[in-house]
C-alpha cells in the first residue's frame, strides 16, 4: 500500500478522500455503514446560525449523468449542531477528521457562526466556507460570484477564528482563479471546488420546473470536465492546497483531479449511488499508485504533463 | 448494499410488474412498510437509485417488489431478465407497527400502496379491511393477495370502472359503522394528496395511533441529503418542520402529519 | 401535423430545428443523407477571413454524457467558402435557409469577414457571430467573456452589413443575460446559446491532457441543464428571438428549450450519434404538439408555468 | 444508418474479438479499406460512435469486424450477444485501390492493420506478401486467413516472441530484393508512427502509388466535425494541411503523407 497521507498545511489527513458537504449528512446517517475515521475527512452539511427549513419540494431531479438539487441548506442551526447528540458530540467520538461547512445570509451571520464554532472548536479540523451555494435566495451564491463580497466574507471570518479555513468556490463565474486569489488574500488557508453548476430542468408534461426552486445545482459525472479544468486553473493561480470535487465516481476520476493539482478530493453524488464510494475511491487511488510505482500520493499531485 | 439476483420479473397487471430478488439478508430483517433502494442494472446515463416498497419477503430469501412502469428506470427494470443482478440497499425506513391482536386494522391504500402494505396485512394477527382506491380498474393491484390473506377488500375508482366511484376515503364512514366497538387502527399508503386527506380525517376523528407512509423523491435513502422531506408538525413558530421520509419515515403517525398549507 | 413555422423577426424558418455550427460541416457532408431544406436552417462551421489549420490533435475526447472538443476552427477561409463548389455555391442550390457562423482573431477580422459576406449575401439568411469559441487562443472567447469587447464586435459588424445578426453567447460567464443585453444593444437581431462549457480531461495512464489544446468545449446531454437555465435567463432579459442549444438529443429535449423561452433550437453533438437527429427532433416536437393539442409551435414558446 | 443484428461475437485471440453483423446493404457496397461507424448498444453514459475497419464481407450479408478490447466501448461490445442490434453507418471512407493483375501487392500492417487490409488481400488478383508487425505474439492476428488467401505472411514482434525481432518496416529490404523486377505496390495500415516511417521509406524509394490507411479519433465519421485530421502535403506556405481521415482518408497516397514535424 502506498502512503496516502496528505499534508494540507495546517493539518494532515490520512487519505485524500473527503465527503462533499451536503451529501453525507452529519456523518451520523452513515455510521452503520463503516467507521467514519476511515475517511480522509468528514465534511458535514452546511451549518448556519439558525435552524432553517430549506426549500420547498421537489428538491432534486435526475438528469443525464448527474442530478440537480436545491435542498436550500435545511439544517439544525449551530446550537443544535454543537449540542445535539447526533451532531458534533457524536462526531467527536468517531476519531474522524471533521470539517464543518458553514453559511449565512449576511456577512454578520457568517461571522457569528464562525465565532460560535471557534468557541467550541474541540474536534473541528477546519471550517469550509460555503460562499457558493446557488440554492439560497439571500447570500450564498451572491458572495460566490462577487469578488469583493467573497473577500469580505472570508476576511471577516478570519478575524474571529483561528480554525483553518477552506473557502468553497462557485463554478458559476467567468474566472474562478480570480476568486481563489481573492479569498486566499483574505486569509483562506485552502480552497475547495467546485460547488454545483446552476442548471434547470422542465417537466414537459406539466410544463413546470422539475425543481420547486426553479433552478438547482448540477452535480455528478456530467460536471467532471468543468471541475477538472477549474481545479487546474486554480492550482496554477494560488499556492495553497486545493480540494477538488465534481463528479468523482472512481479512484481514476480522483487521480485526474490530483494530476490537475488537487491535494485532496471530495466525493459527493457518488455517495447516493454507493455509500462506500469514498472508501472505494481511496482504494482506487492506492491501486493506481501501486500500479505506477508511486510510494506516496504526493508524487502525483499536480503531476499532469503538458 | 446487497447484490440481488433477479429470480422472476414479469407483468402483474397492465403497467404493473412484479420482480423477485434473491436477498436473504434483507428478507430476514424486513418489517412491513420498509423499502429497498435499488440500483437498476443497465441504466444508461442515469446514476441514482430508485426506492421501492418491499411488498413481500419469503423464508427462502425472495424479496418481492411490485412496480409500475412510469419512467426510464422502471422501463429498464422491466426489461431485466432472471439472472441479472441489481444492487439493493435495505431494508430502509421506519416500519409500520404490526397491530396487536385486539386491534382491527383498516388499511387505506392508493396506487402502489397496496404493495407497500401487503406485508403488514399478512403479519396482522387480526385480519381487517383493505380500502383500495385508484384512478381506474387497471391500477387496482394485489386485491386477490389481500383477500387470500384474510382481508375484506373494498375498492374505489375515480372513473367508476370498478368498485365505488369516487375517492377511497369516502369508503371510511361505512367501515366505521360496520365495525363499531372494535379497536380500529388505521394504516395508509398512497399518493400524498390522498394521505393528507386521510390524515385530516384521522386527526379529526381522533385516530391518533393511525400510521401513514408518506414518501417523496429520494436520493440517498438514508437521511443524508434532505431530498425527500415532507411537512411534519413541530412546536416551532411555523408549526411544522421538514422531516426526511427515508429516515424519519416513510411511516409517520397520522397525528404528526402537518395538514395545513 | 402542427404548424412548425417559427418567425424569427427578420425571417421565418419552416421548423424550429437548426444544425449547431461546427457539427454539420458545411452541409455538403450530409447531402446524401437527406435534403437539407428539410431542416429549419443549416448553420455552417465558423468562417474566418483566412484559411486556418485549427488545433493539433487529439481534438476530441469522450466524457460522461458528452464530449470535449478543441477543433480550433479549422476552415477554408471566406474566399474559398464563397467560391469553392462544396461550400456556398452548393448551399445556394439546396433551397435551405443558410446561416453563416463567423469568427475572427481581431475586431478588424470579424468586421472584414462580415463585409465580405455582405458583398455576396445572396442566399445567406443570417450571420451567427461566434464570440464564444473557447478553443482559439486569440480572440474567440475573450470577446465572449468581456462585456465591452462583445458589444464592440457586434456594433462594428452591424456597421458593415444588413444581414440579420445572431450573436452566439458563451456560457463561461457569471451572468449571461448581461451579455445578451449588451449584444442586443449593439444591434444583434437574435442571440443563440449555449456554446460549449470549457472543460478538461486527463489521461491517467499517460498523465497528459486528452485534448492537445489542454482544454476543450463540453457539449452533449451533460450540459443540457446549464443550457436550459441560461436560455431561460436570457429569454427573460431580452426581447429578441433566442436560439437554444446544448445537449438536445430528442424532441422532448427541444421542447424543454422552447418552454424555457427559445424560439428555435439547434442540434449539435446528437448529429454525431445520428445524422438524422435534427429531423427526428423536429418530428418529436410535432408529436408533442399534437399530443398536447397545440396547433402551432408558437403556442409553447416561453410556456413554462412557474 | 443500418440496424446490424449481431450473428456471432467471440474471442479471436487474446484481447481480440471478431463480431459479425447482418447488414447486406453495407456488405454489397464495401470496398477494401473502408470502415463502419458503430453505435454500440448498451453503452451507459457514452454517446459517440466507434469506427472499425471492415475486415470481411460475405455474399450472404455478414460484415466482419475484428476488434481489440481497449476501453469502455469495446468492452461492452465484447459482451453483446447474438440477436442484439447495433446501429451502423457505412461503408465510409476512401477505399484502397485493388491492385491490377500485373501488380505485386506488399501489405505492411501493424496491430488491427491486418483486419483492415484483409479484404484487399482477398480481392487482389495477384497474391503478394503480408508483413505483419506487433508488440508481441498476442497481437499478431489473422495470419492464417491471409495465408489461406494465398499471401506470403511474414511477422515481426518488438519483443521477439514470434517472427523477426524488431520493426516490421525492417522486413521491407528483403522483400524488395526477393521480388526484383516485379511491379511492387505497397499498402499500409497500422499505428501512425509506423505509417509515418513507412511513408518516408516509400517516398524515398519512389513508390508513389503506395497507399496508406491513416486514421485518428473520430466523431462524425463523414467529414463534418474535423476531429480526425492528419497532416497531408499541401502547396500552402506550411507545406501541409490537416485532412479529414474519415472523408479524405482513411486511405491516402503514400506520397501525399506529410512526414515532417
Ligand atoms: C419509499 C418509496 C417507496 C416506493 N414504492 C414503490 C412501489 O412499491 N412500487 C412502485 O411502483 N413505485 C414505488 N415508489 C415510486 C418509485 O420509486 C418511482 O416510481 C420510481 O423511482 C420511478 O423511477 P423511473 O426511473 O421509472 O422514473 P423517472 O421519472 O425516469 O425517474 C427519475 C427520478 O425521479 C425519481 N422518481 C420518479 N418518480 C418518483 C416517485 N413517485 N417517488 C420517488 N421517486 C421518484 C426516480 O427515483 C429517479 O431518481 C416508491 C417511492 C418511494 C419514495
Ligand atoms: C478508421 C478506423 C478504423 C479502425 N478499425 C479498427 C479495427 O478494425 N479494429 C480495432 O480494434 N480498432 C479499430 N479502430 C480503433 C477503434 O475505433 C478504437 O479502438 C475504439 O474506438 C475504442 O473504443 P473504446 O470505447 O473501447 O475505447 P475508449 O478509449 O473508451 O474510447 C473513448 C473514445 O475514444 C475513441 N477512440 C479510442 N481509441 C481510438 C482509436 N485508436 N481510434 C479511434 N478512436 C478511438 C472512441 O471511439 C471513443 O470515442 C479503428 C479506428 C479508426 C479511426
Ligand atoms: C444533494 C446535495 C446537497 C449539497 N449540499 C451542499 C451544502 O450544504 N454545502 C456545500 O458547500 N455544498 C453542497 N453540495 C455540493 C457538493 O458538496 C459538491 O460540491 C458537488 O455536489 C460536486 O460534487 P459531486 O459531483 O461529487 O456531487 C451539495 C450537493 C448535493 C448533490
Ligand atoms: C465538434 C464541435 C465543433 C464545434 N464547432 C463550432 C463552431 O465552429 N462554431 C460555433 O459557434 N460553435 C461550435 N460548436 C458548438 C456547437 O455549435 C454547440 O453550441 C454546442 O456543441 C452545444 O450543443 P450540443 O450539445 O447540441 O452539441 C462546436 C461543437 C462541437 C461538438
Ligand atoms: S433521500 Fe436523502 S434524506 Fe431522504
Ligand atoms: S470524424 Fe468528423 S471529420 Fe472525420
mmCIF file of N, CA and C in Angstrom, chain B residues 199-240:
data_model
loop_
_atom_site.group_PDB
_atom_site.id
_atom_site.type_symbol
_atom_site.label_atom_id
_atom_site.label_comp_id
_atom_site.label_asym_id
_atom_site.label_seq_id
_atom_site.Cartn_x
_atom_site.Cartn_y
_atom_site.Cartn_z
ATOM 1 N N UNK B 199 -55.097 11.895 6.637
ATOM 2 C CA UNK B 199 -54.553 12.396 7.900
ATOM 3 C C UNK B 199 -55.549 13.343 8.562
ATOM 4 N N UNK B 200 -56.175 14.186 7.745
ATOM 5 C CA UNK B 200 -57.120 15.148 8.289
ATOM 6 C C UNK B 200 -58.305 14.418 8.937
ATOM 7 N N UNK B 201 -58.824 13.432 8.219
ATOM 8 C CA UNK B 201 -59.944 12.652 8.759
ATOM 9 C C UNK B 201 -59.548 12.007 10.083
ATOM 10 N N UNK B 202 -58.380 11.372 10.098
ATOM 11 C CA UNK B 202 -57.962 10.645 11.296
ATOM 12 C C UNK B 202 -57.713 11.602 12.456
ATOM 13 N N UNK B 203 -57.108 12.751 12.123
ATOM 14 C CA UNK B 203 -56.868 13.730 13.183
ATOM 15 C C UNK B 203 -58.201 14.246 13.741
ATOM 16 N N UNK B 204 -59.170 14.501 12.831
ATOM 17 C CA UNK B 204 -60.470 14.997 13.269
ATOM 18 C C UNK B 204 -61.183 13.975 14.148
ATOM 19 N N UNK B 205 -61.091 12.722 13.735
ATOM 20 C CA UNK B 205 -61.823 11.691 14.460
ATOM 21 C C UNK B 205 -61.024 11.133 15.629
ATOM 22 N N UNK B 206 -59.793 11.582 15.790
ATOM 23 C CA UNK B 206 -59.003 11.171 16.945
ATOM 24 C C UNK B 206 -58.346 9.802 16.834
ATOM 25 N N UNK B 207 -58.166 9.320 15.632
ATOM 26 C CA UNK B 207 -57.431 8.052 15.476
ATOM 27 C C UNK B 207 -55.934 8.349 15.493
ATOM 28 N N UNK B 208 -55.421 8.668 16.662
ATOM 29 C CA UNK B 208 -54.049 9.167 16.757
ATOM 30 C C UNK B 208 -52.981 8.106 16.576
ATOM 31 N N UNK B 209 -53.361 6.850 16.711
ATOM 32 C CA UNK B 209 -52.353 5.795 16.515
ATOM 33 C C UNK B 209 -52.308 5.339 15.060
ATOM 34 N N UNK B 210 -53.081 5.993 14.214
ATOM 35 C CA UNK B 210 -53.015 5.659 12.794
ATOM 36 C C UNK B 210 -51.612 5.903 12.263
ATOM 37 N N UNK B 211 -51.230 5.153 11.232
ATOM 38 C CA UNK B 211 -49.882 5.315 10.670
ATOM 39 C C UNK B 211 -49.963 5.486 9.159
ATOM 40 N N UNK B 212 -49.262 6.482 8.684
ATOM 41 C CA UNK B 212 -49.300 6.765 7.247
ATOM 42 C C UNK B 212 -47.887 6.691 6.672
ATOM 43 N N UNK B 213 -47.799 6.087 5.503
ATOM 44 C CA UNK B 213 -46.496 6.022 4.825
ATOM 45 C C UNK B 213 -46.435 7.117 3.771
ATOM 46 N N UNK B 214 -45.683 8.150 4.090
ATOM 47 C CA UNK B 214 -45.541 9.296 3.185
ATOM 48 C C UNK B 214 -44.195 9.201 2.510
ATOM 49 N N UNK B 215 -44.138 9.480 1.242
ATOM 50 C CA UNK B 215 -42.803 9.471 0.652
ATOM 51 C C UNK B 215 -42.649 10.599 -0.346
ATOM 52 N N UNK B 216 -41.423 10.757 -0.798
ATOM 53 C CA UNK B 216 -41.118 11.805 -1.763
ATOM 54 C C UNK B 216 -39.874 11.378 -2.531
ATOM 55 N N UNK B 217 -39.655 11.987 -3.671
ATOM 56 C CA UNK B 217 -38.435 11.774 -4.459
ATOM 57 C C UNK B 217 -37.240 11.552 -3.548
ATOM 58 N N UNK B 218 -36.525 10.477 -3.749
ATOM 59 C CA UNK B 218 -35.401 10.183 -2.870
ATOM 60 C C UNK B 218 -34.080 10.195 -3.604
ATOM 61 N N UNK B 219 -33.055 10.339 -2.808
ATOM 62 C CA UNK B 219 -31.736 10.415 -3.383
ATOM 63 C C UNK B 219 -30.833 9.448 -2.610
ATOM 64 N N UNK B 220 -30.449 9.792 -1.377
ATOM 65 C CA UNK B 220 -29.547 8.917 -0.619
ATOM 66 C C UNK B 220 -30.294 7.734 -0.003
ATOM 67 N N UNK B 221 -31.530 7.943 0.449
ATOM 68 C CA UNK B 221 -32.290 6.874 1.078
ATOM 69 C C UNK B 221 -31.975 6.634 2.547
ATOM 70 N N UNK B 222 -31.018 7.364 3.099
ATOM 71 C CA UNK B 222 -30.603 7.099 4.482
ATOM 72 C C UNK B 222 -30.583 8.336 5.368
ATOM 73 N N UNK B 223 -31.148 9.441 4.881
ATOM 74 C CA UNK B 223 -31.242 10.615 5.758
ATOM 75 C C UNK B 223 -30.157 11.653 5.578
ATOM 76 N N UNK B 224 -29.299 11.479 4.588
ATOM 77 C CA UNK B 224 -28.137 12.361 4.480
ATOM 78 C C UNK B 224 -28.337 13.581 3.582
ATOM 79 N N UNK B 225 -29.261 13.520 2.660
ATOM 80 C CA UNK B 225 -29.295 14.580 1.639
ATOM 81 C C UNK B 225 -30.476 15.547 1.752
ATOM 82 N N UNK B 226 -31.486 15.207 2.503
ATOM 83 C CA UNK B 226 -32.652 16.083 2.687
ATOM 84 C C UNK B 226 -33.429 16.326 1.395
ATOM 85 N N UNK B 227 -33.433 15.353 0.516
ATOM 86 C CA UNK B 227 -34.196 15.498 -0.729
ATOM 87 C C UNK B 227 -35.671 15.181 -0.496
ATOM 88 N N UNK B 228 -35.941 14.274 0.412
ATOM 89 C CA UNK B 228 -37.210 13.536 0.449
ATOM 90 C C UNK B 228 -38.192 14.048 1.483
ATOM 91 N N UNK B 229 -38.095 15.308 1.839
ATOM 92 C CA UNK B 229 -38.827 15.774 3.012
ATOM 93 C C UNK B 229 -40.320 16.003 2.798
ATOM 94 N N UNK B 230 -41.079 15.847 3.883
ATOM 95 C CA UNK B 230 -42.497 16.234 3.943
ATOM 96 C C UNK B 230 -42.699 17.027 5.233
ATOM 97 N N UNK B 231 -43.807 17.752 5.287
ATOM 98 C CA UNK B 231 -44.059 18.581 6.473
ATOM 99 C C UNK B 231 -44.652 17.756 7.614
ATOM 100 N N UNK B 232 -44.013 17.837 8.755
ATOM 101 C CA UNK B 232 -44.449 17.137 9.959
ATOM 102 C C UNK B 232 -44.632 18.204 11.044
ATOM 103 N N UNK B 233 -45.648 18.016 11.869
ATOM 104 C CA UNK B 233 -45.921 19.012 12.914
ATOM 105 C C UNK B 233 -44.718 19.227 13.808
ATOM 106 N N UNK B 234 -44.571 20.447 14.273
ATOM 107 C CA UNK B 234 -43.444 20.775 15.139
ATOM 108 C C UNK B 234 -43.873 21.901 16.051
ATOM 109 N N UNK B 235 -43.197 22.046 17.185
ATOM 110 C CA UNK B 235 -43.582 23.130 18.082
ATOM 111 C C UNK B 235 -42.825 24.430 17.807
ATOM 112 N N UNK B 236 -42.157 24.497 16.647
ATOM 113 C CA UNK B 236 -41.530 25.774 16.284
ATOM 114 C C UNK B 236 -42.623 26.764 15.857
ATOM 115 N N UNK B 237 -42.282 28.024 15.681
ATOM 116 C CA UNK B 237 -43.312 29.033 15.364
ATOM 117 C C UNK B 237 -44.119 28.709 14.106
ATOM 118 N N UNK B 238 -43.508 28.050 13.140
ATOM 119 C CA UNK B 238 -44.231 27.729 11.906
ATOM 120 C C UNK B 238 -45.240 26.602 12.101
ATOM 121 N N UNK B 239 -45.041 25.810 13.136
ATOM 122 C CA UNK B 239 -45.938 24.690 13.369
ATOM 123 C C UNK B 239 -45.550 23.440 12.601
ATOM 124 N N UNK B 240 -44.519 23.511 11.790
ATOM 125 C CA UNK B 240 -44.091 22.341 11.032
ATOM 126 C C UNK B 240 -42.588 22.396 10.794
#
